[in-house]
Coordinates of N, CA and C in Angstrom, one line a residue:
I1 N 1.0 -1.3 -0.2 CA -0.2 0.4 0.2 C 0.8 1.2 0.1
P2 N 2.2 1.2 1.2 CA 2.9 2.5 0.8 C 3.2 2.9 -0.4
L3 N 4.0 1.0 -1.2 CA 4.1 1.7 -2.5 C 3.1 1.8 -3.2
M4 N 2.3 1.7 -3.0 CA 0.9 2.8 -4.6 C 0.5 4.4 -4.4
L5 N 1.1 4.0 -2.5 CA 0.6 6.1 -2.6 C 1.3 6.6 -2.8
A6 N 3.1 6.1 -2.8 CA 4.0 7.0 -3.2 C 4.9 6.4 -4.7
S7 N 3.5 5.7 -5.4 CA 4.1 5.9 -6.6 C 4.7 6.2 -7.8
D8 N 4.8 8.1 -7.9 CA 5.2 8.4 -8.3 C 6.6 8.5 -8.1
H9 N 7.4 8.3 -6.6 CA 8.2 8.2 -6.6 C 8.4 7.0 -6.6
N10 N 8.0 5.6 -6.3 CA 8.5 4.6 -6.7 C 8.1 3.9 -7.9
E11 N 8.4 4.7 -9.4 CA 8.2 3.7 -10.1 C 9.6 3.0 -10.6
H12 N 10.7 3.4 -10.2 CA 11.6 2.6 -10.1 C 11.9 0.8 -9.6
Y13 N 10.7 0.7 -8.2 CA 10.6 -0.2 -7.2 C 10.0 -1.0 -8.2
L14 N 8.9 -0.6 -8.6 CA 7.3 -0.7 -9.6 C 8.0 -2.1 -10.6
A15 N 9.1 -1.1 -11.2 CA 9.4 -1.6 -12.0 C 10.5 -2.9 -11.8
H16 N 11.0 -3.3 -10.9 CA 11.7 -3.8 -10.3 C 10.9 -5.2 -9.9
I17 N 9.8 -5.3 -9.1 CA 8.5 -5.6 -8.8 C 8.2 -6.6 -10.2
M18 N 7.5 -5.7 -11.8 CA 7.2 -6.3 -12.2 C 8.4 -7.1 -13.0
G19 N 9.6 -7.1 -13.0 CA 11.3 -7.7 -13.3 C 11.4 -8.7 -12.5
H20 N 11.2 -8.9 -11.1 CA 11.3 -10.3 -10.8 C 11.1 -11.7 -11.4
S21 N 11.4 -12.7 -10.7 CA 11.2 -13.4 -11.6 C 10.1 -14.3 -10.9
A22 N 9.8 -14.4 -10.2 CA 8.3 -14.4 -9.7 C 7.5 -13.8 -10.3
H23 N 7.6 -12.6 -10.8 CA 6.1 -11.7 -11.8 C 6.4 -11.8 -12.6
K24 N 7.5 -12.6 -13.6 CA 7.8 -12.0 -14.9 C 6.7 -13.6 -15.2
G25 N 5.9 -12.7 -16.6 CA 4.5 -13.4 -17.5 C 3.1 -12.8 -17.0
L26 N 3.4 -12.1 -15.9 CA 2.5 -11.2 -15.4 C 2.2 -10.4 -16.2
K27 N 0.6 -9.6 -17.0 CA -0.1 -9.2 -17.2 C -0.3 -8.3 -16.5
P28 N -0.7 -6.8 -17.8 CA -0.9 -5.8 -16.3 C -2.6 -6.0 -15.6
I29 N -3.5 -6.6 -16.1 CA -4.4 -7.0 -16.1 C -4.7 -7.9 -14.8
Q30 N -3.1 -8.6 -14.2 CA -3.4 -9.4 -13.3 C -2.9 -8.1 -12.0
F31 N -2.4 -7.7 -12.6 CA -2.1 -6.7 -11.1 C -3.0 -5.3 -11.3
E32 N -3.8 -4.9 -11.9 CA -5.3 -4.5 -11.8 C -6.1 -5.1 -10.8
Q33 N -6.0 -6.2 -10.8 CA -6.6 -7.4 -10.5 C -6.6 -7.1 -9.1
F34 N -5.0 -7.2 -8.5 CA -4.5 -7.7 -7.9 C -5.3 -5.9 -6.7
I35 N -4.9 -5.1 -7.3 CA -4.8 -3.6 -6.5 C -6.6 -3.7 -6.0
D36 N -7.1 -4.0 -7.3 CA -8.7 -3.9 -7.4 C -9.2 -4.8 -5.7
M37 N -8.3 -5.8 -5.6 CA -8.4 -6.7 -4.2 C -8.0 -5.8 -3.0
I38 N -6.8 -5.0 -3.1 CA -6.7 -4.2 -2.5 C -8.1 -3.4 -2.1
I39 N -8.2 -3.2 -2.5 CA -8.8 -1.7 -2.9 C -10.5 -2.0 -2.0
S40 N -10.9 -3.0 -2.6 CA -12.1 -4.2 -1.8 C -11.9 -4.1 -0.1
T41 N -10.6 -4.5 -0.3 CA -10.7 -4.7 1.7 C -10.7 -3.4 2.4
I42 N -10.5 -3.2 1.9 CA -9.6 -1.5 2.5 C -11.2 -0.4 2.7
Q43 N -12.1 -1.1 1.9 CA -13.3 -0.5 1.5 C -14.3 -1.6 2.6
L44 N -14.0 -2.4 2.7 CA -14.9 -3.5 3.4 C -14.7 -3.3 5.0
N45 N -13.3 -2.7 5.1 CA -12.4 -2.4 6.8 C -12.9 -1.1 7.3
D46 N -12.8 -0.2 6.5 CA -12.6 1.8 6.5 C -14.2 1.9 7.3
Y47 N -14.2 2.0 8.3 CA -16.0 2.8 8.7 C -16.0 4.0 8.4
M48 N -14.5 4.4 8.2 CA -14.8 6.0 6.8 C -15.3 6.4 5.9
W49 N -15.1 5.1 5.4 CA -15.1 4.8 3.2 C -16.0 5.3 3.4
N50 N -16.0 6.4 1.9 CA -17.4 7.2 1.4 C -16.8 7.0 -0.4
D51 N -17.5 8.4 -0.6 CA -17.3 8.4 -2.5 C -15.9 9.2 -2.5
D52 N -15.6 10.2 -1.7 CA -14.2 10.9 -1.8 C -13.2 10.0 -2.0
I53 N -12.5 8.6 -1.0 CA -11.3 7.3 -0.9 C -12.4 6.5 -2.1
A54 N -13.0 6.6 -2.5 CA -13.0 5.5 -2.8 C -12.4 6.2 -5.0
D55 N -13.0 7.7 -5.3 CA -12.1 8.4 -6.1 C -10.8 8.7 -6.1
A56 N -10.3 9.0 -4.2 CA -9.0 8.7 -4.2 C -8.4 7.8 -4.6
W57 N -9.1 6.6 -4.1 CA -8.3 5.3 -4.4 C -8.2 4.9 -5.6
Q58 N -9.1 5.3 -6.7 CA -9.5 4.7 -7.8 C -8.4 5.6 -8.7
E59 N -8.1 6.7 -8.4 CA -7.0 8.1 -9.2 C -5.6 7.5 -8.6
I60 N -5.3 6.9 -7.5 CA -4.1 5.7 -6.8 C -4.1 4.7 -7.6
K61 N -4.9 4.5 -8.2 CA -5.2 3.0 -9.2 C -4.1 3.2 -10.3
Q62 N -5.1 4.2 -10.6 CA -5.0 4.8 -12.5 C -3.1 5.6 -12.4
K63 N -3.0 5.9 -11.6 CA -0.9 6.3 -11.4 C -0.4 4.7 -11.2
V64 N -0.8 4.3 -10.5 CA 0.0 2.3 -10.6 C 0.1 2.2 -12.1
M65 N -1.3 1.7 -12.7 CA -1.5 1.2 -13.0 C -0.6 2.0 -14.6
G66 N -0.3 3.7 -15.0 CA 0.2 4.0 -16.0 C 1.8 3.2 -15.4
H67 N 2.8 3.7 -14.2 CA 3.9 2.7 -14.2 C 3.9 1.7 -14.8
V68 N 3.2 0.8 -14.3 CA 2.9 -0.8 -14.6 C 3.1 -0.8 -16.5
E69 N 1.9 -0.7 -17.4 CA 1.7 -0.1 -18.4 C 2.7 0.0 -18.7
K70 N 3.9 1.5 -18.8 CA 5.1 1.1 -19.2 C 5.9 0.6 -19.7
R71 N 5.8 -0.6 -18.8 CA 6.8 -1.3 -18.3 C 6.4 -2.9 -18.6
S72 N 5.0 -2.9 -19.4 CA 5.0 -4.4 -20.0 C 4.7 -4.2 -21.0

């Protein structure tokens, strides 16, 4: 989660993760599904969840996916 929150500052680390042998062959859609699962878990467990928070997480997801798609 901290990596996603600071994805602009950690783009090199995202590239490292994607290049790791355990992740080779994974498609961007699989990373997106993983991020969606994280967001869903937060939504289910955050009593303060609202539309603004949902929008903020979607913005974070789009940033991360932009970095992921550049590397795929």
